[in-house]
Amino acid sequence: MDFFRFERDIPFTRWGKFSMTFSLIISILAIYSLATKGLNLAVDFTGGTVMEISYQQPADLDKTRKILAGIGMSDAIVQNFGTSRDVMIRLPVKLEHAGGNLSETVMTALKADDPSVEMKRVEFVGPQVGDELLENGLLAMLFVSMGIVAYLAVRFEWKFGVACIVANLHDVLTILGCFSFFQWEFDLTVLAAVLAILGYSVNESVVISDRIRENFRKLRKATVTRIIDNAITETMSRTIITHGSTQMVVISMFLFGGEALHNFALALTIGILFGIYSSIMIASPILLLLGAKREDLVKPERKPQEEALP
């Protein structure tokens, strides 16, 4: 179904030098930010205590932060969770307090100010568990990347696998760079979003690669640049409809999903936008640099053998 029709092929490959330069700058800035600032890892990775408390009236977050600072917990993260009366408190590991003792200390201080406050849930994550979660998450990203390369190399050709994985790693690096530069909290939901983007972006690359293979068969006299431009242009209607619909859902989660889904939706939003960009403006120039040819994807037709003369 084509709601958006293009009369002429859009010269995407002509802008390859600019897009590669732009992507290289973004990647360098992201690596620099990760090396200097690092990620603002949540309690899921660093270890600590997560508390959910409830007030009878809308909570005053600034007042709660002052109370926690008064008992030596100025590094606590306080935010609304669900309704305006529900509050989530994230406390880093305190060597002088055990998990239960720390929550009791916090509740004592809060009840002294407002006796109506109630604790709904408390969880303690040890530092060792956090290290294991981070290590397993990185291994998951590595295995997903290797699987993507292997799949594309078998289905198409190794050049397409290289182009796709470079584009996908660019998406991941961009997400991590944004979370590092702005020091947004990086928790398990963000890691799940990064893994989802790896699979989401490869779908776009597979669709474009499949159309390129078809064009190599149909446009036998066309140049490689025209074949790639035509393939991307023909899939633009699908790209706009598919990614536009997905982005509307993600933005809805970002605006109305509350604090629990805020960072998850934010990571998905960045990943979807750059996933479209990388599949079109990074994978295609890399294919040209690697010298993709018709012979790579289309087996030469066998000519019928001439009958031997009697």
CSV table of C-alpha atoms in Angstrom, one decimal:
chain,number,residue,atom,x,y,z
A,1,MET,CA,0.0,0.0,0.0
A,2,ASP,CA,1.6,3.2,-1.2
A,3,PHE,CA,0.3,6.4,0.4
A,4,PHE,CA,3.5,8.2,-0.5
A,5,ARG,CA,4.5,8.0,-4.1
A,6,PHE,CA,7.8,9.3,-5.5
A,7,GLU,CA,8.0,10.0,-9.2
A,8,ARG,CA,11.8,10.0,-9.3
A,9,ASP,CA,14.5,8.1,-7.3
A,10,ILE,CA,15.8,10.1,-4.4
A,11,PRO,CA,19.7,10.4,-4.7
A,12,PHE,CA,20.5,9.0,-1.2
A,13,THR,CA,23.9,7.7,-2.2
A,14,ARG,CA,24.9,11.2,-3.4
A,15,TRP,CA,24.7,12.4,0.2
A,16,GLY,CA,26.7,9.5,1.5
A,17,LYS,CA,29.9,11.6,2.2
A,18,PHE,CA,27.9,14.1,4.3
A,19,SER,CA,26.0,11.4,6.2
A,20,MET,CA,29.1,9.4,7.0
A,21,THR,CA,30.9,12.5,8.2
A,22,PHE,CA,28.0,13.5,10.4
A,23,SER,CA,27.7,10.0,11.8
A,24,LEU,CA,31.5,9.9,12.5
A,25,ILE,CA,31.2,13.1,14.4
A,26,ILE,CA,28.3,11.8,16.5
A,27,SER,CA,30.1,8.5,17.2
A,28,ILE,CA,33.3,10.3,18.3
A,29,LEU,CA,31.3,12.6,20.6
A,30,ALA,CA,29.4,9.6,22.0
A,31,ILE,CA,32.6,7.7,22.7
A,32,TYR,CA,34.2,10.7,24.3
A,33,SER,CA,31.2,11.3,26.6
A,34,LEU,CA,31.1,7.6,27.6
A,35,ALA,CA,34.8,7.7,28.3
A,36,THR,CA,34.7,10.9,30.4
A,37,LYS,CA,31.3,10.9,32.0
A,38,GLY,CA,30.2,7.3,31.7
A,39,LEU,CA,26.6,6.2,32.2
A,40,ASN,CA,24.4,7.2,35.1
A,41,LEU,CA,23.7,3.7,36.1
A,42,ALA,CA,20.5,3.1,38.1
A,43,VAL,CA,20.2,1.0,41.3
A,44,ASP,CA,19.6,-2.0,39.1
A,45,PHE,CA,23.3,-2.0,38.2
A,46,THR,CA,25.0,-0.3,41.0
A,47,GLY,CA,23.1,-1.8,43.9
A,48,GLY,CA,20.9,-0.1,46.4
A,49,THR,CA,17.4,0.2,47.8
A,50,VAL,CA,14.2,1.1,45.9
A,51,MET,CA,11.2,2.2,47.9
A,52,GLU,CA,7.7,3.0,46.8
A,53,ILE,CA,5.7,5.2,49.3
A,54,SER,CA,2.3,6.7,49.2
A,55,TYR,CA,0.8,9.9,50.6
A,56,GLN,CA,-2.8,10.8,51.3
A,57,GLN,CA,-2.4,14.0,49.3
A,58,PRO,CA,-0.2,15.0,46.3
A,59,ALA,CA,3.4,14.6,47.3
A,60,ASP,CA,5.9,17.5,47.7
A,61,LEU,CA,9.0,16.0,46.1
A,62,ASP,CA,11.3,18.9,47.1
A,63,LYS,CA,10.2,18.5,50.7
A,64,THR,CA,10.9,14.8,50.6
A,65,ARG,CA,14.4,15.4,49.1
A,66,LYS,CA,15.1,17.9,52.0
A,67,ILE,CA,14.1,15.4,54.6
A,68,LEU,CA,16.3,12.7,53.1
A,69,ALA,CA,19.2,15.2,52.8
A,70,GLY,CA,18.7,15.9,56.5
A,71,ILE,CA,19.5,12.3,57.4
A,72,GLY,CA,22.5,12.1,55.2
A,73,MET,CA,20.9,10.8,52.0
A,74,SER,CA,21.3,13.8,49.7
A,75,ASP,CA,22.1,11.5,46.7
A,76,ALA,CA,18.7,9.8,46.8
A,77,ILE,CA,16.6,10.0,43.6
A,78,VAL,CA,13.0,11.0,44.3
A,79,GLN,CA,10.3,11.0,41.6
A,80,ASN,CA,6.6,10.4,41.1
A,81,PHE,CA,5.6,6.9,40.3
A,82,GLY,CA,2.1,6.5,38.8
A,83,THR,CA,-0.1,9.1,40.5
A,84,SER,CA,0.9,12.3,42.1
A,85,ARG,CA,0.5,10.7,45.5
A,86,ASP,CA,2.9,7.8,44.8
A,87,VAL,CA,6.6,8.4,45.1
A,88,MET,CA,9.6,6.2,44.2
A,89,ILE,CA,12.8,6.7,46.2
A,90,ARG,CA,16.1,5.2,44.9
A,91,LEU,CA,18.9,5.0,47.4
A,92,PRO,CA,22.5,3.9,46.6
A,93,VAL,CA,24.3,1.4,48.7
A,94,LYS,CA,25.1,2.6,52.2
A,95,LEU,CA,27.8,0.6,53.9
A,96,GLU,CA,26.5,1.7,57.3
A,97,HIS,CA,23.0,0.4,56.7
A,98,ALA,CA,21.6,-2.9,55.7
A,99,GLY,CA,18.7,-3.0,53.1
A,100,GLY,CA,15.9,-3.3,55.8
A,101,ASN,CA,17.6,-0.9,58.2
A,102,LEU,CA,18.0,1.8,55.6
A,103,SER,CA,14.3,1.7,54.6
A,104,GLU,CA,13.3,1.9,58.3
A,105,THR,CA,15.5,4.9,58.8
A,106,VAL,CA,13.9,6.6,55.8
A,107,MET,CA,10.3,5.8,56.9
A,108,THR,CA,11.0,7.1,60.4
A,109,ALA,CA,12.2,10.4,59.0
A,110,LEU,CA,9.2,10.7,56.6
A,111,LYS,CA,6.6,9.7,59.2
A,112,ALA,CA,8.0,12.4,61.6
A,113,ASP,CA,6.9,15.0,59.0
A,114,ASP,CA,3.7,13.3,57.7
A,115,PRO,CA,2.3,10.3,59.8
A,116,SER,CA,0.0,9.4,56.9
A,117,VAL,CA,2.8,8.2,54.6
A,118,GLU,CA,2.8,4.5,53.9
A,119,MET,CA,5.4,2.2,52.4
A,120,LYS,CA,4.0,0.1,49.5
A,121,ARG,CA,7.2,-1.8,48.4
A,122,VAL,CA,10.9,-2.0,49.2
A,123,GLU,CA,13.5,-3.9,47.3
A,124,PHE,CA,17.3,-4.2,47.9
A,125,VAL,CA,19.7,-5.0,45.0
A,126,GLY,CA,23.2,-5.9,46.1
A,127,PRO,CA,26.3,-4.6,44.2
A,128,GLN,CA,27.2,-8.1,43.1
A,129,VAL,CA,23.8,-8.6,41.5
A,130,GLY,CA,24.1,-5.3,39.8
A,131,ASP,CA,27.5,-6.2,38.3
A,132,GLU,CA,26.1,-9.5,37.0
A,133,LEU,CA,23.1,-7.7,35.4
A,134,LEU,CA,25.5,-5.3,33.6
A,135,GLU,CA,27.8,-8.1,32.4
A,136,ASN,CA,24.9,-10.2,31.2
A,137,GLY,CA,23.4,-7.2,29.4
A,138,LEU,CA,26.6,-6.5,27.5
A,139,LEU,CA,26.9,-10.2,26.6
A,140,ALA,CA,23.3,-10.1,25.3
A,141,MET,CA,24.2,-7.1,23.1
A,142,LEU,CA,27.3,-8.9,21.8
A,143,PHE,CA,25.4,-12.1,20.9
A,144,VAL,CA,22.5,-10.2,19.3
A,145,SER,CA,25.0,-8.3,17.1
A,146,MET,CA,26.8,-11.6,16.1
A,147,GLY,CA,23.5,-13.2,15.3
A,148,ILE,CA,22.5,-10.3,13.0
A,149,VAL,CA,25.8,-10.4,11.1
A,150,ALA,CA,25.5,-14.2,10.7
A,151,TYR,CA,21.9,-14.0,9.5
A,152,LEU,CA,22.5,-11.3,6.9
A,153,ALA,CA,25.7,-12.9,5.7
A,154,VAL,CA,23.9,-16.2,5.0
A,155,ARG,CA,20.7,-14.6,3.5
A,156,PHE,CA,22.5,-12.0,1.4
A,157,GLU,CA,26.2,-11.6,1.4
A,158,TRP,CA,28.9,-10.6,3.9
A,159,LYS,CA,29.1,-7.0,2.7
A,160,PHE,CA,25.4,-6.6,3.7
A,161,GLY,CA,26.1,-8.1,7.1
A,162,VAL,CA,29.0,-5.6,7.7
A,163,ALA,CA,27.0,-2.6,6.5
A,164,CYS,CA,24.0,-3.6,8.7
A,165,ILE,CA,25.9,-4.2,11.9
A,166,VAL,CA,27.8,-0.9,11.5
A,167,ALA,CA,24.5,0.9,11.1
A,168,ASN,CA,23.0,-0.9,14.1
A,169,LEU,CA,26.0,-0.3,16.3
A,170,HIS,CA,25.7,3.4,15.3
A,171,ASP,CA,22.2,3.4,16.7
A,172,VAL,CA,23.3,1.8,20.0
A,173,LEU,CA,26.2,4.1,20.3
A,174,THR,CA,24.0,7.1,19.7
A,175,ILE,CA,21.5,6.0,22.4
A,176,LEU,CA,24.3,5.4,24.9
A,177,GLY,CA,26.0,8.7,24.0
A,178,CYS,CA,22.7,10.6,24.6
A,179,PHE,CA,22.2,9.0,28.0
A,180,SER,CA,25.8,9.6,28.9
A,181,PHE,CA,25.9,13.3,27.7
A,182,PHE,CA,22.7,14.3,29.4
A,183,GLN,CA,23.2,11.9,32.4
A,184,TRP,CA,19.8,10.3,32.1
A,185,GLU,CA,19.4,7.3,34.3
A,186,PHE,CA,20.3,4.1,32.6
A,187,ASP,CA,18.3,1.2,34.1
A,188,LEU,CA,17.1,-2.3,32.9
A,189,THR,CA,14.3,-0.8,30.9
A,190,VAL,CA,16.7,1.3,28.9
A,191,LEU,CA,18.9,-1.8,28.3
A,192,ALA,CA,15.8,-3.7,27.1
A,193,ALA,CA,15.1,-0.8,24.7
A,194,VAL,CA,18.6,-0.9,23.3
A,195,LEU,CA,18.2,-4.7,22.6
A,196,ALA,CA,14.8,-4.0,21.0
A,197,ILE,CA,16.3,-1.4,18.7
A,198,LEU,CA,19.0,-3.9,17.5
A,199,GLY,CA,16.2,-6.2,16.3
A,200,TYR,CA,14.0,-3.3,15.1
A,201,SER,CA,16.7,-1.7,13.0
A,202,VAL,CA,17.8,-4.9,11.3
A,203,ASN,CA,14.2,-5.4,10.0
A,204,GLU,CA,14.6,-2.1,8.0
A,205,SER,CA,18.0,-3.2,6.7
A,206,VAL,CA,16.6,-6.6,5.6
A,207,VAL,CA,13.8,-5.0,3.7
A,208,ILE,CA,16.1,-2.6,1.8
A,209,SER,CA,18.7,-5.3,1.2
A,210,ASP,CA,16.0,-7.6,-0.3
A,211,ARG,CA,14.8,-4.8,-2.6
A,212,ILE,CA,18.4,-4.2,-3.7
A,213,ARG,CA,18.7,-7.9,-4.6
A,214,GLU,CA,15.5,-7.7,-6.6
A,215,ASN,CA,16.8,-4.6,-8.5
A,216,PHE,CA,20.1,-6.4,-9.3
A,217,ARG,CA,17.9,-8.9,-11.2
A,218,LYS,CA,15.5,-6.5,-12.8
A,219,LEU,CA,17.8,-3.5,-13.6
A,220,ARG,CA,20.6,-5.4,-15.3
A,221,LYS,CA,22.1,-2.3,-17.0
A,222,ALA,CA,21.7,0.1,-14.2
A,223,THR,CA,24.6,1.3,-12.0
A,224,VAL,CA,25.0,0.2,-8.4
A,225,THR,CA,24.2,3.7,-7.1
A,226,ARG,CA,20.9,3.8,-9.1
A,227,ILE,CA,20.0,0.4,-7.9
A,228,ILE,CA,20.4,1.3,-4.3
A,229,ASP,CA,18.7,4.7,-4.7
A,230,ASN,CA,15.7,3.0,-6.4
A,231,ALA,CA,15.5,0.3,-3.7
A,232,ILE,CA,15.4,2.9,-0.9
A,233,THR,CA,12.9,5.1,-2.7
A,234,GLU,CA,10.6,2.2,-3.4
A,235,THR,CA,10.5,1.3,0.3
A,236,MET,CA,10.1,4.9,1.6
A,237,SER,CA,6.3,4.6,1.7
A,238,ARG,CA,6.6,1.5,3.9
A,239,THR,CA,9.2,3.2,6.0
A,240,ILE,CA,7.1,6.3,6.7
A,241,ILE,CA,3.9,4.2,7.5
A,242,THR,CA,5.6,1.6,9.7
A,243,HIS,CA,8.0,3.8,11.6
A,244,GLY,CA,5.5,6.6,11.9
A,245,SER,CA,2.9,4.3,13.5
A,246,THR,CA,5.5,2.9,15.8
A,247,GLN,CA,6.8,6.3,16.8
A,248,MET,CA,3.2,7.5,17.7
A,249,VAL,CA,2.9,4.6,20.1
A,250,VAL,CA,6.3,5.2,21.7
A,251,ILE,CA,5.6,9.0,22.1
A,252,SER,CA,2.3,8.1,23.8
A,253,MET,CA,4.2,5.9,26.3
A,254,PHE,CA,6.7,8.8,26.7
A,255,LEU,CA,4.0,11.4,27.4
A,256,PHE,CA,1.5,9.3,29.4
A,257,GLY,CA,3.4,6.2,30.6
A,258,GLY,CA,4.7,7.9,33.8
A,259,GLU,CA,8.1,7.7,35.2
A,260,ALA,CA,8.4,3.9,35.0
A,261,LEU,CA,8.3,4.0,31.1
A,262,HIS,CA,9.9,7.5,30.6
A,263,ASN,CA,13.5,6.4,30.0
A,264,PHE,CA,12.3,3.3,28.1
A,265,ALA,CA,10.2,5.3,25.7
A,266,LEU,CA,13.0,7.9,25.4
A,267,ALA,CA,15.6,5.3,24.4
A,268,LEU,CA,13.1,3.8,21.8
A,269,THR,CA,12.4,7.3,20.4
A,270,ILE,CA,16.1,8.0,19.8
A,271,GLY,CA,16.7,4.4,18.5
A,272,ILE,CA,13.8,4.5,16.0
A,273,LEU,CA,14.7,7.9,14.6
A,274,PHE,CA,18.4,7.0,14.2
A,275,GLY,CA,17.5,3.5,13.0
A,276,ILE,CA,15.7,4.9,10.0
A,277,TYR,CA,18.6,7.3,9.4
A,278,SER,CA,21.3,4.6,9.7
A,279,SER,CA,19.6,2.0,7.5
A,280,ILE,CA,19.3,4.5,4.7
A,281,MET,CA,22.2,6.9,5.1
A,282,ILE,CA,24.9,4.7,6.6
A,283,ALA,CA,24.4,1.1,5.4
A,284,SER,CA,24.1,2.2,1.7
A,285,PRO,CA,27.4,4.2,1.6
A,286,ILE,CA,29.1,1.3,3.3
A,287,LEU,CA,27.8,-1.0,0.6
A,288,LEU,CA,29.3,1.3,-2.0
A,289,LEU,CA,32.7,1.4,-0.2
A,290,LEU,CA,32.8,-2.3,0.1
A,291,GLY,CA,32.1,-2.6,-3.6
A,292,ALA,CA,28.7,-4.4,-3.7
A,293,LYS,CA,28.2,-6.0,-7.2
A,294,ARG,CA,25.4,-7.8,-9.0
A,295,GLU,CA,27.5,-11.0,-8.9
A,296,ASP,CA,27.5,-10.9,-5.1
A,297,LEU,CA,23.7,-11.5,-4.9
A,298,VAL,CA,22.6,-12.9,-8.2
A,299,LYS,CA,24.0,-16.1,-9.5
A,300,PRO,CA,24.8,-15.9,-13.2
A,301,GLU,CA,22.2,-17.6,-15.4
A,302,ARG,CA,23.4,-20.9,-16.9
A,303,LYS,CA,23.3,-20.9,-20.7
A,304,PRO,CA,21.8,-24.1,-22.2
A,305,GLN,CA,24.4,-26.4,-23.5
A,306,GLU,CA,24.5,-26.8,-27.3
A,307,GLU,CA,23.6,-30.2,-28.6
A,308,ALA,CA,26.6,-32.1,-29.9
A,309,LEU,CA,26.6,-32.6,-33.7
A,310,PRO,CA,26.1,-36.2,-34.8
